[in-house]
């Protein structure tokens, strides 16, 4: 009997990739995946610490397992990822029935740690060094990335995969917990990345999304040769079978011209850039220690748009950061209004213990003000998203078909031939259309007949490919 594993993942794409790797290593160790905690012998949570809310959700999910563990003490419960690195043994204090706590830099140890728990060795904790605990080299070594093991069943679809090109972050924005839980910035060797991408392409993967906290800061030097993200894209572009290349998340200050030109000149690279601005107020940007002014951001955006006119840009914003006044907020509204992002992710500031902003500034914007600013900014963005989607009505777009739409999946009616499918354009726009199962994983031309702020609606363009018949 294989051991049954249930894993729940919250947070960013890094976490989705980490979960894929954990599942791959546990399948090798004889585990099979199940789809509910009730059916599982081992329950793992891959966690996020970026906002309080994400942590609260995990602690309440753990709370719900207390009973299950009492009835079945052999069930193993594990907490992985950023919250594990941040809270460490406090997790055992808050939820004493947790067996395993593993930080994002120690995930490769999970199979052996689970074996120890099964042997009766008790609770296991493996985390990386704190950022001030030792020399940079020692801290770097304590964050290991173990990327070669892949598991297609854990991917969003078998045709799409994430490939990590760097780990960690050195920017230390004052609000952000990431540099302390994911460790120092370290770029992977290009040869490793290319070998991984080749293998994915051989397995039928069409789209690769390169991941890094500040992906465009990628830099790898060896034997006097330095490889930048633009160089890496050029090399990945040559891999047969790969149709699309994306990369997230970009840091505004590192949006260099070589990268912008690479996006322009390499047709497989999506004309899509996620470049978080975080705020439109210089006072806030400086408190956030983002390292640029709003003028710098505007200049960067103008440069990108001048070179790649059809580019779709998305951004992140934090509202209600410490000391944010109505005037500061208005400057953010102005930036969103003029920048015409395809989409913006808007977050209410959430104080994270241990960060610089938690130490330096009071979290003084009331919750209801944060909520109002969040809604207001979202309304501005949604109006723009809709306005920018409407001109696509009547046009043809190329879509990588990802699978049944949420509606079709919910209706369980996808056994038949025809079903509602969902895919994405090269610019990362979501498109819904009717098709059939065989089209999943293909690149298809879609004629768009309707659009709202979030979705394009279309139908597959069928071309006449038989012998031409000319009427006289
Ligand atoms: N509070 C709210 N949002 C945050 N982000 C990062 N840290 C915080 C925080 N403490 C947001 C930023 C980042 C995105 C991934 O999450 O906008 O770009
Ligand atoms: Fe956090 Fe700033 Fe690094 Fe992004 S760049 S992960 S916001 S510290």
Tab-separated table of C-alpha atoms and ligand atoms in Angstrom:
chain	number	residue	atom	x	y	z
A	1	UNK	CA	0.000	0.000	0.000
A	2	UNK	CA	1.484	3.365	-0.952
A	3	UNK	CA	1.462	6.022	1.726
A	4	UNK	CA	-1.155	8.655	0.990
A	5	UNK	CA	-0.107	12.286	0.756
A	6	UNK	CA	-2.248	15.409	0.758
A	7	UNK	CA	-0.590	18.778	0.110
A	8	UNK	CA	-2.134	22.230	0.226
A	9	UNK	CA	-0.297	25.180	-1.264
A	10	UNK	CA	-0.874	28.881	-0.676
A	11	UNK	CA	1.117	31.866	-1.874
A	12	UNK	CA	3.149	32.628	-4.952
A	13	UNK	CA	4.352	30.630	-7.953
A	14	UNK	CA	7.574	29.801	-6.063
A	15	UNK	CA	5.436	27.855	-3.632
A	16	UNK	CA	3.582	26.071	-6.429
A	17	UNK	CA	6.917	25.008	-7.850
A	18	UNK	CA	8.225	23.972	-4.410
A	19	UNK	CA	5.140	21.804	-3.900
A	20	UNK	CA	5.684	20.187	-7.287
A	21	UNK	CA	9.225	19.277	-6.254
A	22	UNK	CA	8.185	17.985	-2.838
A	23	UNK	CA	5.525	15.774	-4.426
A	24	UNK	CA	8.021	14.473	-6.996
A	25	UNK	CA	10.470	13.489	-4.256
A	26	UNK	CA	7.766	11.863	-2.149
A	27	UNK	CA	6.353	9.885	-5.078
A	28	UNK	CA	9.846	8.501	-5.513
A	29	UNK	CA	9.751	7.529	-1.845
A	30	UNK	CA	6.508	5.559	-2.371
A	31	UNK	CA	3.791	8.121	-1.676
A	32	UNK	CA	0.609	8.557	-3.739
A	33	UNK	CA	-1.306	11.845	-3.891
A	34	UNK	CA	-4.870	12.029	-2.566
A	35	UNK	CA	-7.323	14.904	-2.884
A	36	UNK	CA	-8.466	15.427	0.702
A	37	UNK	CA	-6.858	15.545	4.158
A	38	UNK	CA	-9.346	12.915	5.375
A	39	UNK	CA	-7.928	10.319	2.965
A	40	UNK	CA	-4.288	11.095	3.775
A	41	UNK	CA	-1.692	9.596	6.112
A	42	UNK	CA	0.537	12.634	5.632
A	43	UNK	CA	-0.820	16.177	5.373
A	44	UNK	CA	1.507	18.974	4.299
A	45	UNK	CA	0.859	22.708	4.129
A	46	UNK	CA	3.167	24.774	1.957
A	47	UNK	CA	2.772	28.206	3.487
A	48	UNK	CA	3.173	31.928	2.790
A	49	UNK	CA	4.175	34.743	5.153
A	50	UNK	CA	3.837	37.766	2.935
A	51	UNK	CA	0.642	38.924	4.673
A	52	UNK	CA	-0.909	38.110	8.049
A	53	UNK	CA	-4.061	36.791	6.374
A	54	UNK	CA	-2.166	33.968	4.635
A	55	UNK	CA	-0.748	32.826	7.978
A	56	UNK	CA	-4.124	33.031	9.750
A	57	UNK	CA	-5.599	30.710	7.135
A	58	UNK	CA	-2.923	28.086	7.798
A	59	UNK	CA	-3.251	28.290	11.574
A	60	UNK	CA	-7.010	27.775	11.283
A	61	UNK	CA	-6.526	24.849	8.871
A	62	UNK	CA	-4.135	23.358	11.452
A	63	UNK	CA	-6.743	23.972	14.157
A	64	UNK	CA	-9.257	21.933	12.178
A	65	UNK	CA	-6.849	18.976	12.148
A	66	UNK	CA	-6.433	18.818	15.917
A	67	UNK	CA	-9.321	16.391	16.251
A	68	UNK	CA	-8.270	14.199	13.345
A	69	UNK	CA	-4.848	13.826	14.915
A	70	UNK	CA	-6.372	12.858	18.290
A	71	UNK	CA	-8.393	10.084	16.625
A	72	UNK	CA	-5.541	9.001	14.436
A	73	UNK	CA	-2.185	9.775	16.069
A	74	UNK	CA	-0.331	8.157	13.170
A	75	UNK	CA	-1.367	10.911	10.783
A	76	UNK	CA	1.652	13.091	10.065
A	77	UNK	CA	1.098	16.847	9.813
A	78	UNK	CA	3.755	19.103	8.328
A	79	UNK	CA	4.196	22.837	7.813
A	80	UNK	CA	6.552	23.810	4.969
A	81	UNK	CA	7.690	27.027	3.350
A	82	UNK	CA	7.925	30.640	4.409
A	83	UNK	CA	5.825	30.455	7.572
A	84	UNK	CA	7.908	27.485	8.718
A	85	UNK	CA	11.093	29.515	8.286
A	86	UNK	CA	9.563	32.564	9.998
A	87	UNK	CA	7.848	30.935	12.986
A	88	UNK	CA	10.088	27.870	13.368
A	89	UNK	CA	9.461	26.146	16.713
A	90	UNK	CA	6.657	28.550	17.596
A	91	UNK	CA	4.541	26.415	15.254
A	92	UNK	CA	5.005	23.454	17.610
A	93	UNK	CA	4.030	25.747	20.498
A	94	UNK	CA	0.835	26.949	18.792
A	95	UNK	CA	-0.080	23.538	17.345
A	96	UNK	CA	1.715	20.843	19.376
A	97	UNK	CA	0.307	18.056	17.186
A	98	UNK	CA	2.341	19.252	14.181
A	99	UNK	CA	5.114	16.742	13.430
A	100	UNK	CA	7.214	18.537	10.874
A	101	UNK	CA	8.376	22.118	10.230
A	102	UNK	CA	10.582	22.691	7.147
A	103	UNK	CA	11.747	26.026	5.720
A	104	UNK	CA	11.857	26.718	1.955
A	105	UNK	CA	15.626	26.166	1.843
A	106	UNK	CA	15.423	22.666	3.383
A	107	UNK	CA	12.656	20.999	1.390
A	108	UNK	CA	15.032	18.366	0.004
A	109	UNK	CA	15.194	16.870	3.496
A	110	UNK	CA	11.473	16.065	3.670
A	111	UNK	CA	11.629	12.358	2.669
A	112	UNK	CA	14.246	11.574	5.313
A	113	UNK	CA	12.517	13.721	7.955
A	114	UNK	CA	9.226	11.885	7.341
A	115	UNK	CA	11.059	8.564	7.654
A	116	UNK	CA	12.435	9.672	11.018
A	117	UNK	CA	8.984	10.643	12.261
A	118	UNK	CA	7.651	7.253	11.193
A	119	UNK	CA	10.468	5.562	13.112
A	120	UNK	CA	9.262	7.331	16.230
A	121	UNK	CA	11.972	10.007	16.448
A	122	UNK	CA	9.395	12.694	17.291
A	123	UNK	CA	8.915	16.207	15.954
A	124	UNK	CA	11.350	17.336	13.254
A	125	UNK	CA	12.405	20.896	12.474
A	126	UNK	CA	14.704	21.935	9.615
A	127	UNK	CA	15.155	25.578	8.749
A	128	UNK	CA	17.881	27.699	7.178
A	129	UNK	CA	20.127	30.151	9.012
A	130	UNK	CA	18.794	33.593	9.960
A	131	UNK	CA	20.132	36.368	7.723
A	132	UNK	CA	22.360	37.777	10.438
A	133	UNK	CA	23.419	34.444	11.968
A	134	UNK	CA	26.615	33.763	10.025
A	135	UNK	CA	28.743	34.777	7.040
A	136	UNK	CA	26.977	35.339	3.711
A	137	UNK	CA	28.496	32.133	2.294
A	138	UNK	CA	27.257	30.046	5.191
A	139	UNK	CA	23.775	31.543	4.994
A	140	UNK	CA	23.697	31.015	1.221
A	141	UNK	CA	24.642	27.388	1.669
A	142	UNK	CA	21.830	26.915	4.182
A	143	UNK	CA	19.245	27.737	1.481
A	144	UNK	CA	19.313	24.875	-0.988
A	145	UNK	CA	17.344	24.715	-4.161
A	146	UNK	CA	16.723	21.215	-5.489
A	147	UNK	CA	15.119	21.838	-8.799
A	148	UNK	CA	15.860	18.892	-11.087
A	149	UNK	CA	13.104	16.613	-9.735
A	150	UNK	CA	9.856	17.448	-11.505
A	151	UNK	CA	6.316	16.103	-11.374
A	152	UNK	CA	4.066	17.016	-14.307
A	153	UNK	CA	0.912	16.010	-12.394
A	154	UNK	CA	1.511	18.865	-9.959
A	155	UNK	CA	1.783	21.575	-12.602
A	156	UNK	CA	-0.980	23.986	-13.534
A	157	UNK	CA	-1.143	21.960	-16.779
A	158	UNK	CA	1.313	19.489	-18.367
A	159	UNK	CA	2.012	22.112	-21.067
A	160	UNK	CA	3.146	24.804	-18.686
A	161	UNK	CA	5.971	24.733	-16.171
A	162	UNK	CA	7.818	27.017	-13.822
A	163	UNK	CA	11.589	27.045	-13.852
A	164	UNK	CA	13.395	28.776	-11.037
A	165	UNK	CA	16.338	30.862	-12.176
A	166	UNK	CA	17.186	32.393	-8.828
A	167	UNK	CA	16.282	32.060	-5.185
A	168	UNK	CA	16.065	34.621	-2.389
A	169	UNK	CA	16.067	38.410	-2.431
A	170	UNK	CA	18.546	41.102	-1.400
A	171	UNK	CA	16.368	44.182	-1.905
A	172	UNK	CA	15.036	44.382	1.649
A	173	UNK	CA	12.001	46.542	0.927
A	174	UNK	CA	11.028	47.637	4.432
A	175	UNK	CA	7.565	45.983	4.439
A	176	UNK	CA	8.668	42.635	3.059
A	177	UNK	CA	9.386	39.372	4.874
A	178	UNK	CA	10.727	37.569	1.781
A	179	UNK	CA	14.465	38.379	2.178
A	180	UNK	CA	14.462	36.890	5.672
A	181	UNK	CA	12.446	33.746	4.892
A	182	UNK	CA	13.805	32.959	1.435
A	183	UNK	CA	17.377	33.991	2.122
A	184	UNK	CA	20.087	35.699	0.068
A	185	UNK	CA	19.666	36.276	-3.664
A	186	UNK	CA	21.421	33.488	-5.608
A	187	UNK	CA	21.227	32.939	-9.356
A	188	UNK	CA	21.362	29.417	-10.753
A	189	UNK	CA	23.905	28.398	-13.379
A	190	UNK	CA	22.537	28.895	-16.927
A	191	UNK	CA	23.548	25.335	-17.901
A	192	UNK	CA	21.307	23.899	-15.168
A	193	UNK	CA	18.390	26.089	-16.216
A	194	UNK	CA	18.764	25.203	-19.885
A	195	UNK	CA	19.046	21.482	-19.156
A	196	UNK	CA	15.867	21.656	-17.090
A	197	UNK	CA	14.017	23.565	-19.800
A	198	UNK	CA	15.166	21.040	-22.438
A	199	UNK	CA	13.895	18.176	-20.359
A	200	UNK	CA	10.550	19.918	-19.889
A	201	UNK	CA	10.301	20.545	-23.635
A	202	UNK	CA	11.035	16.848	-24.295
A	203	UNK	CA	8.161	15.978	-21.960
A	204	UNK	CA	5.799	18.104	-24.071
A	205	UNK	CA	5.908	21.385	-22.184
A	206	UNK	CA	5.072	24.386	-24.425
A	207	UNK	CA	5.332	27.315	-22.039
A	208	UNK	CA	7.984	28.042	-19.445
A	209	UNK	CA	7.688	30.739	-16.820
A	210	UNK	CA	11.018	31.682	-15.274
A	211	UNK	CA	10.745	32.477	-11.593
A	212	UNK	CA	12.668	34.786	-9.337
A	213	UNK	CA	11.692	37.233	-6.594
A	214	UNK	CA	13.451	39.865	-8.709
A	215	UNK	CA	13.812	37.795	-11.851
A	216	UNK	CA	15.347	40.563	-13.959
A	217	UNK	CA	18.183	40.979	-11.443
A	218	UNK	CA	19.393	37.535	-12.612
A	219	UNK	CA	23.133	37.519	-13.091
A	220	UNK	CA	25.483	34.562	-13.173
A	221	UNK	CA	29.219	34.929	-13.574
A	222	UNK	CA	31.607	32.092	-14.193
A	223	UNK	CA	34.994	31.866	-15.932
A	224	UNK	CA	34.890	35.558	-16.842
A	225	UNK	CA	31.495	35.257	-18.582
A	226	UNK	CA	28.426	36.959	-17.161
A	227	UNK	CA	24.955	35.761	-18.145
A	228	UNK	CA	22.041	38.196	-17.765
A	229	UNK	CA	18.331	37.408	-18.097
A	230	UNK	CA	18.400	38.656	-21.697
A	231	UNK	CA	21.229	36.192	-22.503
A	232	UNK	CA	19.345	33.389	-20.833
A	233	UNK	CA	16.187	34.176	-22.816
A	234	UNK	CA	18.181	34.073	-26.024
A	235	UNK	CA	19.510	30.615	-25.189
A	236	UNK	CA	16.140	29.277	-24.030
A	237	UNK	CA	14.585	30.641	-27.202
A	238	UNK	CA	16.510	28.064	-29.225
A	239	UNK	CA	14.891	25.095	-27.513
A	240	UNK	CA	12.590	23.294	-29.899
A	241	UNK	CA	9.079	22.624	-28.628
A	242	UNK	CA	8.984	25.637	-26.324
A	243	UNK	CA	6.490	28.124	-27.771
A	244	UNK	CA	6.336	30.707	-25.025
A	245	UNK	CA	8.674	32.135	-22.423
A	246	UNK	CA	7.525	34.312	-19.531
A	247	UNK	CA	9.302	35.579	-16.440
A	248	UNK	CA	8.127	36.993	-13.094
A	249	UNK	CA	8.560	39.151	-10.977
A	250	UNK	CA	10.483	42.153	-12.262
A	251	UNK	CA	12.158	44.823	-10.172
A	252	UNK	CA	11.618	48.281	-11.769
A	253	UNK	CA	15.207	49.448	-11.319
A	254	UNK	CA	16.644	46.413	-13.087
A	255	UNK	CA	14.567	46.765	-16.271
A	256	UNK	CA	17.605	47.232	-18.472
A	257	UNK	CA	17.624	48.000	-22.192
A	258	UNK	CA	19.180	44.655	-23.152
A	259	UNK	CA	16.176	42.924	-21.582
A	260	UNK	CA	13.643	45.209	-23.250
A	261	UNK	CA	15.303	44.584	-26.614
A	262	UNK	CA	15.334	40.833	-26.006
A	263	UNK	CA	11.566	40.907	-25.412
A	264	UNK	CA	11.128	42.882	-28.611
A	265	UNK	CA	13.338	40.643	-30.723
A	266	UNK	CA	12.558	37.144	-29.463
A	267	UNK	CA	9.110	36.094	-30.693
A	268	UNK	CA	8.685	33.318	-28.117
A	269	UNK	CA	9.043	35.779	-25.244
A	270	UNK	CA	5.639	37.000	-24.085
A	271	UNK	CA	4.939	40.672	-24.525
A	272	UNK	CA	3.939	40.719	-20.919
A	273	UNK	CA	5.761	42.246	-17.949
A	274	UNK	CA	4.856	42.180	-14.284
A	275	UNK	CA	6.710	45.149	-12.759
A	276	UNK	CA	5.337	46.090	-9.319
A	277	UNK	CA	5.355	49.840	-8.614
A	278	UNK	CA	3.952	49.460	-5.036
A	279	UNK	CA	3.092	53.185	-4.716
A	280	UNK	CA	2.837	56.397	-6.716
A	281	UNK	CA	4.122	58.541	-3.840
A	282	UNK	CA	7.823	59.254	-3.524
A	283	UNK	CA	7.441	59.652	0.225
A	284	UNK	CA	6.013	56.115	0.446
A	285	UNK	CA	8.520	54.662	-2.033
A	286	UNK	CA	11.338	56.057	0.044
A	287	UNK	CA	9.840	54.686	3.289
A	288	UNK	CA	9.432	51.359	1.524
A	289	UNK	CA	13.098	51.600	0.474
A	290	UNK	CA	12.171	50.584	-3.049
A	291	UNK	CA	15.224	52.327	-4.493
A	292	UNK	CA	13.421	54.363	-7.201
A	293	UNK	CA	11.183	57.397	-7.498
A	294	UNK	CA	7.863	57.549	-9.278
A	295	UNK	CA	9.671	59.542	-12.002
A	296	UNK	CA	12.099	56.634	-12.431
A	297	UNK	CA	9.174	54.245	-12.705
A	298	UNK	CA	7.461	56.419	-15.325
A	299	UNK	CA	10.692	56.661	-17.287
A	300	UNK	CA	11.084	52.865	-17.187
A	301	UNK	CA	7.508	52.346	-18.372
A	302	UNK	CA	7.926	54.862	-21.199
A	303	UNK	CA	11.096	53.073	-22.313
A	304	UNK	CA	9.326	49.703	-22.304
A	305	UNK	CA	6.315	51.026	-24.233
A	306	UNK	CA	8.439	52.893	-26.788
A	307	UNK	CA	10.324	49.711	-27.674
A	308	UNK	CA	7.471	47.185	-27.357
A	309	UNK	CA	4.271	49.088	-28.266
A	310	UNK	CA	1.969	46.065	-27.814
A	311	UNK	CA	3.354	45.134	-24.367
A	312	UNK	CA	0.950	44.324	-21.506
A	313	UNK	CA	2.265	45.539	-18.149
A	314	UNK	CA	0.899	44.508	-14.761
A	315	UNK	CA	1.758	45.867	-11.332
A	316	UNK	CA	1.371	45.368	-7.568
A	317	UNK	CA	0.381	48.119	-5.135
A	318	UNK	CA	0.312	48.313	-1.369
A	319	UNK	CA	-2.313	50.688	0.049
A	320	UNK	CA	-2.348	51.978	3.617
A	321	UNK	CA	1.396	51.665	4.148
A	322	UNK	CA	2.656	53.369	7.343
A	323	UNK	CA	1.944	57.100	7.234
A	324	UNK	CA	0.142	57.039	3.862
A	325	UNK	CA	-1.988	60.215	3.598
A	326	UNK	CA	-4.878	60.884	1.213
A	327	UNK	CA	-2.425	62.890	-0.912
A	328	UNK	CA	0.008	59.978	-1.082
A	329	UNK	CA	-2.835	57.662	-2.020
A	330	UNK	CA	-4.048	60.106	-4.674
A	331	UNK	CA	-0.589	59.953	-6.265
A	332	UNK	CA	-0.988	56.168	-6.513
A	333	UNK	CA	-4.423	56.626	-8.094
A	334	UNK	CA	-2.835	59.030	-10.593
A	335	UNK	CA	-0.080	56.550	-11.443
A	336	UNK	CA	-2.598	53.740	-11.998
A	337	UNK	CA	-4.795	56.074	-14.028
A	338	UNK	CA	-2.037	57.065	-16.417
A	339	UNK	CA	-0.017	53.821	-16.631
A	340	UNK	CA	-2.748	51.699	-18.215
A	341	UNK	CA	-1.692	48.461	-16.575
A	342	UNK	CA	-3.397	45.403	-17.978
A	343	UNK	CA	-4.076	44.465	-14.394
A	344	UNK	CA	-2.955	45.448	-10.886
A	345	UNK	CA	-2.783	43.356	-7.753
A	346	UNK	CA	-3.678	45.567	-4.821
A	347	UNK	CA	-2.873	44.688	-1.223
A	348	UNK	CA	-3.635	46.322	2.102
A	349	UNK	CA	-0.435	46.803	4.072
A	350	UNK	CA	0.040	43.995	6.557
A	351	UNK	CA	2.703	44.524	9.210
A	352	UNK	CA	5.193	41.652	9.281
A	353	UNK	CA	7.148	41.130	12.506
A	354	UNK	CA	10.885	41.354	11.976
A	355	UNK	CA	10.714	43.667	8.969
A	356	UNK	CA	12.246	47.170	8.983
A	357	UNK	CA	8.875	48.895	8.639
A	358	UNK	CA	7.499	46.998	11.644
A	359	UNK	CA	10.475	48.291	13.645
A	360	UNK	CA	10.523	51.838	12.316
A	361	UNK	CA	6.968	53.001	11.602
A	362	UNK	CA	3.600	52.554	13.297
A	363	UNK	CA	0.960	50.731	11.228
A	364	UNK	CA	-1.213	53.822	11.520
A	365	UNK	CA	-3.675	53.715	8.625
A	366	UNK	CA	-6.972	52.358	10.021
A	367	UNK	CA	-8.316	49.135	8.514
A	368	UNK	CA	-11.443	50.802	7.079
A	369	UNK	CA	-9.283	53.416	5.322
A	370	UNK	CA	-7.081	50.660	3.893
A	371	UNK	CA	-10.187	48.861	2.658
A	372	UNK	CA	-11.632	51.991	1.048
A	373	UNK	CA	-8.351	52.809	-0.697
A	374	UNK	CA	-8.075	49.233	-1.881
A	375	UNK	CA	-11.583	49.350	-3.387
A	376	UNK	CA	-11.054	52.767	-4.916
A	377	UNK	CA	-7.803	51.808	-6.602
A	378	UNK	CA	-9.291	48.540	-7.815
A	379	UNK	CA	-12.206	50.425	-9.391
A	380	UNK	CA	-9.788	52.706	-11.283
A	381	UNK	CA	-7.788	49.690	-12.476
A	382	UNK	CA	-10.862	47.647	-13.465
A	383	UNK	CA	-12.231	50.471	-15.597
A	384	UNK	CA	-8.882	50.614	-17.428
A	385	UNK	CA	-8.680	46.830	-17.813
A	386	UNK	CA	-12.115	46.815	-19.408
A	387	UNK	CA	-11.372	49.789	-21.665
A	388	UNK	CA	-8.165	48.129	-22.867
A	389	UNK	CA	-9.826	44.760	-23.471
A	390	UNK	CA	-12.705	46.159	-25.551
A	391	UNK	CA	-10.619	47.034	-28.640
A	392	UNK	CA	-9.726	43.331	-28.859
A	393	UNK	CA	-13.346	42.512	-29.690
A	394	UNK	CA	-13.499	41.585	-33.384
A	395	UNK	CA	-9.789	40.728	-33.457
A	396	UNK	CA	-8.029	37.399	-33.633
A	397	UNK	CA	-5.664	36.317	-30.839
A	398	UNK	CA	-3.433	33.288	-30.442
A	399	UNK	CA	-4.202	31.261	-27.340
A	400	UNK	CA	-2.370	28.462	-25.544
A	401	UNK	CA	-5.226	26.216	-24.444
A	402	UNK	CA	-4.868	25.389	-20.748
A	403	UNK	CA	-7.923	23.193	-20.097
A	404	UNK	CA	-11.605	23.239	-19.166
A	405	UNK	CA	-12.858	26.583	-17.838
A	406	UNK	CA	-13.846	26.795	-14.167
A	407	UNK	CA	-17.497	26.581	-15.233
A	408	UNK	CA	-16.966	23.440	-17.288
A	409	UNK	CA	-14.898	21.856	-14.502
A	410	UNK	CA	-17.644	22.644	-11.979
A	411	UNK	CA	-20.358	21.169	-14.196
A	412	UNK	CA	-18.371	17.930	-14.617
A	413	UNK	CA	-19.591	17.876	-18.179
A	414	UNK	CA	-16.204	17.629	-19.820
A	415	UNK	CA	-16.450	13.952	-20.660
A	416	UNK	CA	-18.188	14.788	-23.931
A	417	UNK	CA	-16.375	16.215	-26.912
A	418	UNK	CA	-17.500	19.850	-26.689
A	419	UNK	CA	-16.715	21.869	-23.611
A	420	UNK	CA	-15.837	25.349	-22.499
A	421	UNK	CA	-12.065	25.832	-22.568
A	422	UNK	CA	-9.777	28.478	-21.176
A	423	UNK	CA	-6.432	29.670	-22.449
A	424	UNK	CA	-4.142	32.677	-22.459
A	425	UNK	CA	-2.876	35.035	-25.112
A	426	UNK	CA	0.803	35.844	-25.515
A	427	UNK	CA	0.056	38.955	-23.413
A	428	UNK	CA	-1.349	36.809	-20.589
A	429	UNK	CA	-4.997	37.701	-21.248
A	430	UNK	CA	-7.505	35.022	-20.260
A	431	UNK	CA	-9.729	33.770	-23.098
A	432	UNK	CA	-12.805	31.535	-22.760
A	433	UNK	CA	-14.207	29.655	-25.782
A	434	UNK	CA	-15.938	26.418	-26.793
A	435	UNK	CA	-13.747	23.641	-28.071
A	436	UNK	CA	-12.896	20.035	-27.506
A	437	UNK	CA	-10.604	18.099	-25.260
A	438	UNK	CA	-8.053	17.346	-28.005
A	439	UNK	CA	-7.304	21.054	-28.315
A	440	UNK	CA	-5.867	21.277	-24.786
A	441	UNK	CA	-2.168	22.102	-25.003
A	442	UNK	CA	-2.434	23.528	-28.529
A	443	UNK	CA	-1.872	27.057	-29.763
A	444	UNK	CA	-5.115	28.122	-31.455
A	445	UNK	CA	-6.370	31.224	-33.245
A	446	UNK	CA	-9.446	32.604	-31.470
A	447	UNK	CA	-11.793	35.306	-32.785
A	448	UNK	CA	-12.809	37.535	-29.863
A	449	UNK	CA	-16.517	38.493	-29.783
A	450	UNK	CA	-16.862	39.939	-26.255
A	451	UNK	CA	-14.739	41.203	-23.385
A	452	UNK	CA	-14.942	42.453	-19.820
A	453	UNK	CA	-12.216	43.680	-17.460
A	454	UNK	CA	-10.898	40.181	-16.751
A	455	UNK	CA	-11.805	37.876	-19.628
A	456	UNK	CA	-12.041	37.754	-23.412
A	457	UNK	CA	-14.747	35.552	-24.952
A	458	UNK	CA	-14.185	34.038	-28.368
A	459	UNK	CA	-14.562	31.175	-30.773
A	460	UNK	CA	-11.969	29.017	-32.503
A	461	UNK	CA	-11.138	30.252	-35.986
A	462	UNK	CA	-11.498	27.363	-38.404
A	463	UNK	CA	-9.615	27.772	-41.621
A	464	UNK	CA	-10.581	26.082	-44.846
A	465	UNK	CA	-7.677	23.770	-45.606
A	466	UNK	CA	-9.244	21.426	-48.212
A	467	UNK	CA	-8.946	21.794	-52.000
A	468	UNK	CA	-10.120	25.231	-53.010
A	469	UNK	CA	-13.367	25.401	-55.002
A	470	UNK	CA	-13.670	28.466	-57.169
A	471	UNK	CA	-17.092	29.545	-58.314
A	472	UNK	CA	-17.058	31.198	-61.688
B	1	LIG	N1	1.772	43.831	3.187
B	1	LIG	C1	1.011	43.891	2.064
B	1	LIG	N2	1.452	43.520	0.865
B	1	LIG	C2	2.715	43.059	0.771
B	1	LIG	N3	3.422	42.626	-0.288
B	1	LIG	C3	4.646	42.254	0.141
B	1	LIG	N4	4.745	42.461	1.462
B	1	LIG	C4	3.560	42.966	1.886
B	1	LIG	C5	3.047	43.371	3.141
B	1	LIG	N5	3.791	43.330	4.240
B	1	LIG	C6	2.898	42.619	-1.658
B	1	LIG	C7	3.768	43.444	-2.603
B	1	LIG	C8	4.440	42.386	-3.422
B	1	LIG	C9	3.377	41.302	-3.452
B	1	LIG	C10	3.861	39.950	-3.805
B	1	LIG	O1	2.875	41.307	-2.142
B	1	LIG	O2	2.923	44.242	-3.409
B	1	LIG	O3	4.767	42.833	-4.720
B	2	LIG	FE1	10.038	41.662	-1.135
B	2	LIG	FE2	11.090	43.872	-2.263
B	2	LIG	FE3	12.339	41.475	-2.532
B	2	LIG	FE4	10.019	41.903	-3.807
B	2	LIG	S1	11.970	43.041	-4.135
B	2	LIG	S2	10.574	40.049	-2.627
B	2	LIG	S3	8.914	43.199	-2.357
B	2	LIG	S4	12.034	42.616	-0.626
